[in-house]
PDB file of C-alpha atoms and ligand atoms in Angstrom:
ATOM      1  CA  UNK A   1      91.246 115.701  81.801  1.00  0.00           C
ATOM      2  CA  UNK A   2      95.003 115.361  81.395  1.00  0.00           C
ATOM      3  CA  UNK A   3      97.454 112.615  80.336  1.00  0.00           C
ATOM      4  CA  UNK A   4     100.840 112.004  78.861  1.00  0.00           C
ATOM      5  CA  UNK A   5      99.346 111.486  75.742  1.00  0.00           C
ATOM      6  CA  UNK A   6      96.768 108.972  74.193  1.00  0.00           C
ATOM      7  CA  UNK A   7      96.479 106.448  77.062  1.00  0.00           C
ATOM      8  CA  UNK A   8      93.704 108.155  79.304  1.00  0.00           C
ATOM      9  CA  UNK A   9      91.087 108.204  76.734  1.00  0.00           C
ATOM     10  CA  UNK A  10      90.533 104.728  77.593  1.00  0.00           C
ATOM     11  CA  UNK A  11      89.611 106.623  81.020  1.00  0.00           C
ATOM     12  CA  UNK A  12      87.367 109.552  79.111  1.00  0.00           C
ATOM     13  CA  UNK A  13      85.647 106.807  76.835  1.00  0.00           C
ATOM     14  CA  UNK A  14      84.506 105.379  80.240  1.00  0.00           C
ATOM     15  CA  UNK A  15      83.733 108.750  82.077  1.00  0.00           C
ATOM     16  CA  UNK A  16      81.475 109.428  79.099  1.00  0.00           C
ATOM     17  CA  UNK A  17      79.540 106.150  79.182  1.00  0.00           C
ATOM     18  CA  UNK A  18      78.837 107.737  82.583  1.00  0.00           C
ATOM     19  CA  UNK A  19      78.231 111.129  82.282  1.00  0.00           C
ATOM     20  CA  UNK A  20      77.420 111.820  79.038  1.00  0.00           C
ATOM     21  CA  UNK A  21      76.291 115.418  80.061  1.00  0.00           C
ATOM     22  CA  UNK A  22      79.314 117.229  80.877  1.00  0.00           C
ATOM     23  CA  UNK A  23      81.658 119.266  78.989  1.00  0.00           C
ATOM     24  CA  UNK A  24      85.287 117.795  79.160  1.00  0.00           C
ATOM     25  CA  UNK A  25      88.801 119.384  77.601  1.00  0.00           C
ATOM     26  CA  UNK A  26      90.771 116.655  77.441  1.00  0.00           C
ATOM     27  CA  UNK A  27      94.839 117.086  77.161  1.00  0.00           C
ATOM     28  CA  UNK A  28      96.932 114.738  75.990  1.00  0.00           C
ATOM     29  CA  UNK A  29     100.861 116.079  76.279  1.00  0.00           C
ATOM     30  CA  UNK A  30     101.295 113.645  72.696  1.00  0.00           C
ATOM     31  CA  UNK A  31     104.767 115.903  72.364  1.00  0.00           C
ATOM     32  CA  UNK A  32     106.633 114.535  75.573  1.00  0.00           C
ATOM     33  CA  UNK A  33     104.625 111.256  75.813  1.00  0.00           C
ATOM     34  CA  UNK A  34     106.388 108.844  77.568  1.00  0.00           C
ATOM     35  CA  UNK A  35     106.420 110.154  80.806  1.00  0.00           C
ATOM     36  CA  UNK A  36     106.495 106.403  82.321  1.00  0.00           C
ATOM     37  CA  UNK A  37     110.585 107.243  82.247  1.00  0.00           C
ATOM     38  CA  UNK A  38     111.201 110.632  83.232  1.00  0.00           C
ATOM     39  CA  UNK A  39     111.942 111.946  86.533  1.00  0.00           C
ATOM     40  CA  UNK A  40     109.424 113.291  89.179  1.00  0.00           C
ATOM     41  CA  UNK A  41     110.931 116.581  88.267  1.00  0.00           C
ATOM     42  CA  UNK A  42     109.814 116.870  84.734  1.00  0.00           C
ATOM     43  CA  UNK A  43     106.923 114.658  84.846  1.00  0.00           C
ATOM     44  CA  UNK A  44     105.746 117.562  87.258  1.00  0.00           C
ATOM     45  CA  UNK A  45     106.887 120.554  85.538  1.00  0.00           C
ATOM     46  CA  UNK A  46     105.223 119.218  82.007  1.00  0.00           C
ATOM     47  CA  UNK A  47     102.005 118.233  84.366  1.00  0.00           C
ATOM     48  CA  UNK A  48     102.123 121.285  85.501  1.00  0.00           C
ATOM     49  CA  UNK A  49     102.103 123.296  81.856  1.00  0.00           C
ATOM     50  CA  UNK A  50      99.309 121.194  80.770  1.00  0.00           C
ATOM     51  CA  UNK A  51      97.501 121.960  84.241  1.00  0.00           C
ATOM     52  CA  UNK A  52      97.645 125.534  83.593  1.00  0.00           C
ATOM     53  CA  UNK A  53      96.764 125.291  79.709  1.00  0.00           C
ATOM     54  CA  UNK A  54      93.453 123.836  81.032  1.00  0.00           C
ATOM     55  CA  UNK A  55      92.576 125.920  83.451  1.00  0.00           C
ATOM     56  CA  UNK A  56      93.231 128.981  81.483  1.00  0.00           C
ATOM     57  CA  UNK A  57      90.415 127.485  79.324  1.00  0.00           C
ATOM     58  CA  UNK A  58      88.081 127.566  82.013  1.00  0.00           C
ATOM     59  CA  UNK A  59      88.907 124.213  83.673  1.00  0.00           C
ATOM     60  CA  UNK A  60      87.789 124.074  87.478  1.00  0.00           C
ATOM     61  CA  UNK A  61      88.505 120.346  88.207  1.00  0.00           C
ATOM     62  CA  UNK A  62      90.946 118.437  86.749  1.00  0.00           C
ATOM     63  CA  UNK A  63      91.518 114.883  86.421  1.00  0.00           C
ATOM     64  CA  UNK A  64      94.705 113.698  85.847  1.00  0.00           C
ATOM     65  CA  UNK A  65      93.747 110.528  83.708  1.00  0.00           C
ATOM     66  CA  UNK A  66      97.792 109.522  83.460  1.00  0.00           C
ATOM     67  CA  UNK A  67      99.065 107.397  86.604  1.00  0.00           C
ATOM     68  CA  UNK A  68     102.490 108.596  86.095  1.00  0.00           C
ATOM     69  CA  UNK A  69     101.700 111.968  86.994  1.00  0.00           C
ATOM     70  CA  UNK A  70      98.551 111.537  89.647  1.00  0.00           C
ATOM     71  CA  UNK A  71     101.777 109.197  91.351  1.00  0.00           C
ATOM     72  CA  UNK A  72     104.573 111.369  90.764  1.00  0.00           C
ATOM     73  CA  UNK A  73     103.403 114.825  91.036  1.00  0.00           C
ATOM     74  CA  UNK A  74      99.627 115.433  92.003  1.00  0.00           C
ATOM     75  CA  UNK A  75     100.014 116.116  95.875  1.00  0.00           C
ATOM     76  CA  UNK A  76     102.913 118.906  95.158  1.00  0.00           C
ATOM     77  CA  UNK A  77     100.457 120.370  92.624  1.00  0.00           C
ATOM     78  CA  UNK A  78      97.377 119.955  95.006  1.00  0.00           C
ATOM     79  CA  UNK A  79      99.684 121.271  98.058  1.00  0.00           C
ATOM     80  CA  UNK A  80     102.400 123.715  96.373  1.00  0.00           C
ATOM     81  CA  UNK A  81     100.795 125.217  92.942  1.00  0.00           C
ATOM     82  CA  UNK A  82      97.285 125.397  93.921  1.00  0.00           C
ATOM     83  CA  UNK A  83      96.784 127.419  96.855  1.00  0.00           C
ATOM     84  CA  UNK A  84      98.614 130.137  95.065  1.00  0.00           C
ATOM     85  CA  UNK A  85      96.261 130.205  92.496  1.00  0.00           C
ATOM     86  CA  UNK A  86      93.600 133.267  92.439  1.00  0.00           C
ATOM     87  CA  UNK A  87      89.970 133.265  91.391  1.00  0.00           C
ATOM     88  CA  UNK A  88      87.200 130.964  91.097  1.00  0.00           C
ATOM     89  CA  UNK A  89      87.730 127.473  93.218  1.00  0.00           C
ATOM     90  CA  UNK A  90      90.568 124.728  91.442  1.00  0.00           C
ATOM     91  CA  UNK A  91      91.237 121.346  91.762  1.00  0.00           C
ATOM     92  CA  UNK A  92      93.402 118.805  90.140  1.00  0.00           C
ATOM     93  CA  UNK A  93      92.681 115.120  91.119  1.00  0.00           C
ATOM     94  CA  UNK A  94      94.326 111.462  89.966  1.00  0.00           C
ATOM     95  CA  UNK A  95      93.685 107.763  89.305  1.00  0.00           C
ATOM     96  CA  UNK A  96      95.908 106.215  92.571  1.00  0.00           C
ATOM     97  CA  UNK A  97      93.628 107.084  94.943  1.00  0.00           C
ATOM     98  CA  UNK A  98      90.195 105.544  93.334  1.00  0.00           C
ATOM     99  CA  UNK A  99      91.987 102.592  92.748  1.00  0.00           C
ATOM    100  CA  UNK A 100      93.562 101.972  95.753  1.00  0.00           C
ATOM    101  CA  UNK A 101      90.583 102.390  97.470  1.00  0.00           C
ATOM    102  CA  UNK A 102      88.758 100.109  95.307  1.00  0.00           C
ATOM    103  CA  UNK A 103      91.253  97.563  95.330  1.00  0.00           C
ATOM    104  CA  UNK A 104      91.078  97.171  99.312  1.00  0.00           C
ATOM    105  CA  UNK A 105      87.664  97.183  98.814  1.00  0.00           C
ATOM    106  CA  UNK A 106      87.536  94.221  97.136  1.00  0.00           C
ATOM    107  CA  UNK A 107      90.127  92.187  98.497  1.00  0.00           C
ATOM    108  CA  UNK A 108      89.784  89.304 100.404  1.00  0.00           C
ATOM    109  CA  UNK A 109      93.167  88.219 101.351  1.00  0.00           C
ATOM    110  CA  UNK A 110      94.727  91.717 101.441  1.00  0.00           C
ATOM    111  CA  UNK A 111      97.293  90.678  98.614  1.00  0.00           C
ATOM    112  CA  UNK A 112      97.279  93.546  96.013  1.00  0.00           C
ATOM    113  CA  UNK A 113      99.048  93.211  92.657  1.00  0.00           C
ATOM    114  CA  UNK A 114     100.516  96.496  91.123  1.00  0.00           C
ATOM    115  CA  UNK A 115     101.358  97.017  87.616  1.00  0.00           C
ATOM    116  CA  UNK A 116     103.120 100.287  85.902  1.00  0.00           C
ATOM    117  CA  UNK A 117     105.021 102.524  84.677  1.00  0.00           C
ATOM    118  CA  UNK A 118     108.875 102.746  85.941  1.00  0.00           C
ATOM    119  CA  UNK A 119     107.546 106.375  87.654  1.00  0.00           C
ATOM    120  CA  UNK A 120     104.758 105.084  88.828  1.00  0.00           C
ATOM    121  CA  UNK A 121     106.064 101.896  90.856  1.00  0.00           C
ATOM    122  CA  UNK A 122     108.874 103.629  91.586  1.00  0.00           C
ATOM    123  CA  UNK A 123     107.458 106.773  93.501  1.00  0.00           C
ATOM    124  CA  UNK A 124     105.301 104.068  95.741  1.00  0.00           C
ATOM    125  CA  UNK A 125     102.449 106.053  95.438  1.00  0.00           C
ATOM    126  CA  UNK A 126     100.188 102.717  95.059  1.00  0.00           C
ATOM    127  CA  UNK A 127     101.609 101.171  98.332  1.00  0.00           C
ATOM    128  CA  UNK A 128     101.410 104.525  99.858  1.00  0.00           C
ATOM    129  CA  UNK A 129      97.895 105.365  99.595  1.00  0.00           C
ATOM    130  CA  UNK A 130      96.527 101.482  99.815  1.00  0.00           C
ATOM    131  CA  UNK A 131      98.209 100.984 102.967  1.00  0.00           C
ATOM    132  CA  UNK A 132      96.703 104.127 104.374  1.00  0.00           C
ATOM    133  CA  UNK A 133      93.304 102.456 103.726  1.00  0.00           C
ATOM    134  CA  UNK A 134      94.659  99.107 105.120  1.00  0.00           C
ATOM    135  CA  UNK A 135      97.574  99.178 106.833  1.00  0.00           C
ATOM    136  CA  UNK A 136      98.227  95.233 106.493  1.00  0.00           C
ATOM    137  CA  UNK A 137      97.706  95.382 103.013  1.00  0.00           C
ATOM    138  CA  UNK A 138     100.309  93.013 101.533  1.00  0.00           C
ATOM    139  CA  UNK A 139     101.181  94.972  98.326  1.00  0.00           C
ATOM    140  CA  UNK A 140     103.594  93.314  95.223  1.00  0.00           C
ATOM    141  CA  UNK A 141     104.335  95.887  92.422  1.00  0.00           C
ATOM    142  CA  UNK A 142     106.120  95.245  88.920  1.00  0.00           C
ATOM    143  CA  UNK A 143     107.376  98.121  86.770  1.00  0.00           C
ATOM    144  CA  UNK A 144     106.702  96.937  83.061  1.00  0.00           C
ATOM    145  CA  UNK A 145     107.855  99.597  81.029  1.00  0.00           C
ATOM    146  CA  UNK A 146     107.788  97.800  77.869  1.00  0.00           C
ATOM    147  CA  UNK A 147     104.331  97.425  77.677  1.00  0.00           C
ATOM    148  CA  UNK A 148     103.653 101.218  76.971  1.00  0.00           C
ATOM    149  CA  UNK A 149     105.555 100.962  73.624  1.00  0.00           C
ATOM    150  CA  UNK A 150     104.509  97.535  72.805  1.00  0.00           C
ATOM    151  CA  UNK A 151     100.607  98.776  72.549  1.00  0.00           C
ATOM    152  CA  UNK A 152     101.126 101.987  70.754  1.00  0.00           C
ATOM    153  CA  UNK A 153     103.135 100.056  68.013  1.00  0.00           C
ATOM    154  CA  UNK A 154      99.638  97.657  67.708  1.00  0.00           C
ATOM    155  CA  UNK A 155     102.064  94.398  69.050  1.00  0.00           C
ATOM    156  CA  UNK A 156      99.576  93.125  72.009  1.00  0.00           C
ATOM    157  CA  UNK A 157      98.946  90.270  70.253  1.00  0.00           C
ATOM    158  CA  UNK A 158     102.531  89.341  68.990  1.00  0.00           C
ATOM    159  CA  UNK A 159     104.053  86.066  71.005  1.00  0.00           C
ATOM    160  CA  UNK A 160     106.572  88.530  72.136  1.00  0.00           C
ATOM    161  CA  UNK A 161     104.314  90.433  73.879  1.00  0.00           C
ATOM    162  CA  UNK A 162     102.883  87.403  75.440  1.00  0.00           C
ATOM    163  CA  UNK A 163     106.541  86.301  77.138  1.00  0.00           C
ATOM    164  CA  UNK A 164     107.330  89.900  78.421  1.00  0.00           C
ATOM    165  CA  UNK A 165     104.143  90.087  79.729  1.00  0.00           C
ATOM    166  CA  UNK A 166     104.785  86.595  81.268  1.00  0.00           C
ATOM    167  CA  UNK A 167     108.139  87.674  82.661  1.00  0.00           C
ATOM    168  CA  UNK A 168     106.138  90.923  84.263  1.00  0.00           C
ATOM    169  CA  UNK A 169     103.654  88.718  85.959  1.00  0.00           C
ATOM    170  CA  UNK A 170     106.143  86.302  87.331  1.00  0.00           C
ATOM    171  CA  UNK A 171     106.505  88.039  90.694  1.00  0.00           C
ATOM    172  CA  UNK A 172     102.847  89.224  91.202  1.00  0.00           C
ATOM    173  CA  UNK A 173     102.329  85.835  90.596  1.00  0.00           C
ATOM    174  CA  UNK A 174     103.816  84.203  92.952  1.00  0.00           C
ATOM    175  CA  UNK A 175     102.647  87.012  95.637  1.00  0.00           C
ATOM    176  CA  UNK A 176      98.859  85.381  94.956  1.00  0.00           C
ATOM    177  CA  UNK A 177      96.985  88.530  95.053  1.00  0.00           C
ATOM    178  CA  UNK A 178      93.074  88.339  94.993  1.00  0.00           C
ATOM    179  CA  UNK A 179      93.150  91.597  93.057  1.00  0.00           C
ATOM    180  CA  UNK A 180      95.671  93.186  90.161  1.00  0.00           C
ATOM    181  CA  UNK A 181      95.945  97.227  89.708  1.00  0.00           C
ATOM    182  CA  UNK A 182      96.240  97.784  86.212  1.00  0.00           C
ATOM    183  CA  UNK A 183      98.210 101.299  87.015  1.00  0.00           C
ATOM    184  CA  UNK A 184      99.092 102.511  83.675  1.00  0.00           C
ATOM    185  CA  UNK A 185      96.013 103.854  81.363  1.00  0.00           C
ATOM    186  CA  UNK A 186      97.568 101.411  78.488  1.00  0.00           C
ATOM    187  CA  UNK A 187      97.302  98.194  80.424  1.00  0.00           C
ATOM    188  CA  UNK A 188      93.397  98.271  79.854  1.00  0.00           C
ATOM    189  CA  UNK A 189      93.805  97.602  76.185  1.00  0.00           C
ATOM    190  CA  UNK A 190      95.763  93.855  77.517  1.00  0.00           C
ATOM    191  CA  UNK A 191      93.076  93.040  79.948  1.00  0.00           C
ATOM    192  CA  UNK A 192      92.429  89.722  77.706  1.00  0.00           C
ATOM    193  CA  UNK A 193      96.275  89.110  77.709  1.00  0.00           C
ATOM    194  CA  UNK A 194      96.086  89.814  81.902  1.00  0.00           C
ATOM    195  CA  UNK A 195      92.824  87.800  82.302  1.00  0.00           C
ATOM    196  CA  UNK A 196      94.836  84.326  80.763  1.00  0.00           C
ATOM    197  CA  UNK A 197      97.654  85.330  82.743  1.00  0.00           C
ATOM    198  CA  UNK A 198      96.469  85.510  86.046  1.00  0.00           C
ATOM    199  CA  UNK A 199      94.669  83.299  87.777  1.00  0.00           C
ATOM    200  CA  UNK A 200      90.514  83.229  87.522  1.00  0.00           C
ATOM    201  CA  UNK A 201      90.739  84.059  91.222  1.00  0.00           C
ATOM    202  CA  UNK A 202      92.456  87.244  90.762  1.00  0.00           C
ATOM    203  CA  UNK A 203      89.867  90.145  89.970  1.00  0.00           C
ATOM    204  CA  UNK A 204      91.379  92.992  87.550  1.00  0.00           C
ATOM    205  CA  UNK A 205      90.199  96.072  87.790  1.00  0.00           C
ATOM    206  CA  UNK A 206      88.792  97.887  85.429  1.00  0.00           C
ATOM    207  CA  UNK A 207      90.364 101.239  85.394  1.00  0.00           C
ATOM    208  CA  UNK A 208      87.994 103.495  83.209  1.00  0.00           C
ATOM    209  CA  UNK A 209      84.854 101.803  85.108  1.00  0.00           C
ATOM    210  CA  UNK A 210      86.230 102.544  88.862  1.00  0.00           C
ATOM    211  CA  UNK A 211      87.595 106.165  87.864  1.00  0.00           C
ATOM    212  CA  UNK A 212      84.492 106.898  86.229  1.00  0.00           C
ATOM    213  CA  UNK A 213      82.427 106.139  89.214  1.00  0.00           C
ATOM    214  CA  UNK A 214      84.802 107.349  91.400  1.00  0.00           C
ATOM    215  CA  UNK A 215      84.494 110.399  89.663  1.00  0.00           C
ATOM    216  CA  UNK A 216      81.126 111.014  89.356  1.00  0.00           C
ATOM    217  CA  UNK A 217      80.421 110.561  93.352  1.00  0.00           C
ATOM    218  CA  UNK A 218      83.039 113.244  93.764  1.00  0.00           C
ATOM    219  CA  UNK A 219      81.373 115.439  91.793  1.00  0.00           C
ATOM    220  CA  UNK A 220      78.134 115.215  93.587  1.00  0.00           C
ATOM    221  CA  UNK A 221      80.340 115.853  96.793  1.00  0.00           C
ATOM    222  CA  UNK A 222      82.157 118.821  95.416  1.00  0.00           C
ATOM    223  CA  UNK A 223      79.082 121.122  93.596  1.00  0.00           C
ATOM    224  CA  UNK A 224      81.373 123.763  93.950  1.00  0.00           C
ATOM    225  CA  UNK A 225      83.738 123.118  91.100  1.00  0.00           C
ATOM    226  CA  UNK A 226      80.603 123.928  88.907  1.00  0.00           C
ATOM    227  CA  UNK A 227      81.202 121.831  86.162  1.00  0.00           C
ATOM    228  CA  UNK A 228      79.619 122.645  82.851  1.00  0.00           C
ATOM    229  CA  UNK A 229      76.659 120.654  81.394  1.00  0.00           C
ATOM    230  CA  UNK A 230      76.233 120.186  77.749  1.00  0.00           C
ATOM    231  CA  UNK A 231      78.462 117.158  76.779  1.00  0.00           C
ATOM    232  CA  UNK A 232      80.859 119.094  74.333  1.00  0.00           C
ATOM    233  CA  UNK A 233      83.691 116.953  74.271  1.00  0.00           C
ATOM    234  CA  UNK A 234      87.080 119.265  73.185  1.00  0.00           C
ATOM    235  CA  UNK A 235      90.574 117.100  72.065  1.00  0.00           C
ATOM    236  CA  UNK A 236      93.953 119.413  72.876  1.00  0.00           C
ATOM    237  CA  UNK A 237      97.233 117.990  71.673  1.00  0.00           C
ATOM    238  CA  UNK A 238     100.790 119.355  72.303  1.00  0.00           C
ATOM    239  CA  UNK A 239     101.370 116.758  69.342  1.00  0.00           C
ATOM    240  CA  UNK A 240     100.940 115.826  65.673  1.00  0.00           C
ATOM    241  CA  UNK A 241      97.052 116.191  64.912  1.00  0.00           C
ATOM    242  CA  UNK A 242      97.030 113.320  62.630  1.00  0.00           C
ATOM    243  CA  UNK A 243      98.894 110.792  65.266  1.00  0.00           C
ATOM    244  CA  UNK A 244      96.352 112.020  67.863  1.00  0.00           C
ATOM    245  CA  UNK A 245      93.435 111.069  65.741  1.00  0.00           C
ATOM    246  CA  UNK A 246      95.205 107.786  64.474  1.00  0.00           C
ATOM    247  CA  UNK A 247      96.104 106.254  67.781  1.00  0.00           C
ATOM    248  CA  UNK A 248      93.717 108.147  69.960  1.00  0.00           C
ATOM    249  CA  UNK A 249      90.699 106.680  68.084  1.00  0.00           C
ATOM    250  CA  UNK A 250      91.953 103.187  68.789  1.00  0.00           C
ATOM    251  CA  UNK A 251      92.133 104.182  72.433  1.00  0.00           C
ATOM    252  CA  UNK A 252      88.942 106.074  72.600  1.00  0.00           C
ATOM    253  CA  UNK A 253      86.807 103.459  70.677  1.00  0.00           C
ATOM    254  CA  UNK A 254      85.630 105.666  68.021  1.00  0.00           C
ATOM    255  CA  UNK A 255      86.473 108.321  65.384  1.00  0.00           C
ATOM    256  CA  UNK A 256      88.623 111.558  67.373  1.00  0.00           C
ATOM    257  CA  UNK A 257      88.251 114.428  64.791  1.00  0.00           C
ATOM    258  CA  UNK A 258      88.103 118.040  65.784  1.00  0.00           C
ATOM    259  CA  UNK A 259      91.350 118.065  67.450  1.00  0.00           C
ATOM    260  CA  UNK A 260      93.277 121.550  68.321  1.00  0.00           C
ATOM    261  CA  UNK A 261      96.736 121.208  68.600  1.00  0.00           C
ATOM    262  CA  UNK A 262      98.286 123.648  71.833  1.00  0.00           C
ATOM    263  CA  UNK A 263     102.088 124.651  71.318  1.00  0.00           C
TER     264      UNK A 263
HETATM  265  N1  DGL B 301      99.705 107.541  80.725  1.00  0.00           N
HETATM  266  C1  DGL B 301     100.839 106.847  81.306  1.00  0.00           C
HETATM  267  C2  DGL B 301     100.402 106.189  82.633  1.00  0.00           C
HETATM  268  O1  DGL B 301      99.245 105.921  82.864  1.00  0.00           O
HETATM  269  C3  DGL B 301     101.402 105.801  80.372  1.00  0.00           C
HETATM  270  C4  DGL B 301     102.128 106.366  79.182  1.00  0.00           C
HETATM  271  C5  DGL B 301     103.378 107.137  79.551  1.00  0.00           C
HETATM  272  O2  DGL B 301     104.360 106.516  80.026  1.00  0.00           O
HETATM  273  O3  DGL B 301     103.354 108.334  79.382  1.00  0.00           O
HETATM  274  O4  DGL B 301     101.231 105.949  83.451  1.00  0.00           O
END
């Protein structure tokens, strides 16, 4: 698994409720994290280092765990990088697609609320790939890139939080969706601050639950990425070990140790 930095163990906490038998590296790129900023250019060329760094470890499938780079990057990496790749069978997969296809699965009225990063809503890649599913799909997004910063400082539950937030929502709001995309992996850690927010009609989805399951039937579909059993669990920074364990054991839910930190 790969992500900007601490965000997608929110994601890996819920793959391994799941699958508790299989071995995952997961990367987070805690050096350069943000990416919800950059351009598509270096969000892909970082995505890209990490990418490698994993598979040289023995990776076959990768998931990238960060929306910011499964929006901005993963079909040049699926269509330009990976074909030229030799040896055993590779794949790199992301978050939009699982939860755009849940989200029109769900929907009743076809009005879809997006939330993001500033690179996520901006590449489209959530309006994109729901409106190939349905192409009437009435789809409102809202870049909120002060949220990112606002949970890794520990401020969700400041009143300041609570009126950006407000501001965010305003739009979405008014476009009455019957289901909100939580498209950034830090947005799950709000979900009570979303829930009073939106209205009780409005289902939020739960990122790390649909990813997870996503995940899980694509594995049984794709045998041939022969992912290892054993439930050994490795932590790779490009960042400071003791930040990783710090805020990455708030994100993950428990205690990181035995972190290795990549240069
Ligand atoms: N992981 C990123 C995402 O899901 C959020 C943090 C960042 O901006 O790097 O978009």
């Amino acid at each position: 698994m790969f992500d900007s930095g601490f965000g997608g163990l929110t994601v890996l906490r819920g793959i391994r409720e799941k699958c508790p038998d299989i071995s995952i590296a997961y990367l987070g790129d805690s050096a350069r994290t943000p990416y919800g900023n950059r351009s598509r250019e270096v969000v892909t060329k970082y995505t890209k280092e990490c990418c490698e760094e994993l598979f040289s470890r023995g990776c076959n499938l990768i998931l990238l765990a960060c929306n910011t780079a499964s929006a901005d990057t993963l079909r040049t990496l699926q269509q330009d990088w990976l074909p030229t790749l030799s040896g055993e069978k590779k794949n790199i997969i992301g978050v939009v697609r699982p939860l755009a296809e849940e989200a029109v699965s769900i929907s009743k009225n076809g009005r879809i609320g997006v939330v993001g990063t500033r690179g996520t809503i901006e590449s489209g890649a959530y309006v994109d790939e729901i409106k190939k599913i349905n192409m009437n799909a009435n789809v409102t997004q809202k870049a909120c890139p002060l949220l990112v910063p606002l949970v890794e400082e520990g401020w969700i539950n400041k009143p300041e939080t609570n009126r950006i937030l407000r501001f965010y929502l305003s739009s979405i709001k008014s476009s009455n969706p019957d289901v909100l995309v939580l498209g950034c992996t830090h947005y799950e850690t709000m979900r009570k601050l979303f829930e009073k927010k939106m209205s009780s009609k409005c289902k939020i989805l739960n990122t790390p639950d649909v990813v997870s399951r996503k995940l899980m039937d694509y594995m049984k579909r794709h045998p041939e990425y022969e992912i290892k059993k054993g439930g050994e669990t490795v932590f790779l920074t490009t960042g400071s070990l003791n930040r990783f364990s710090e805020l990455g054991s708030i994100f993950y839910g428990e205690k990181i140790s035995n972190i290795e930190r990549i240069c």
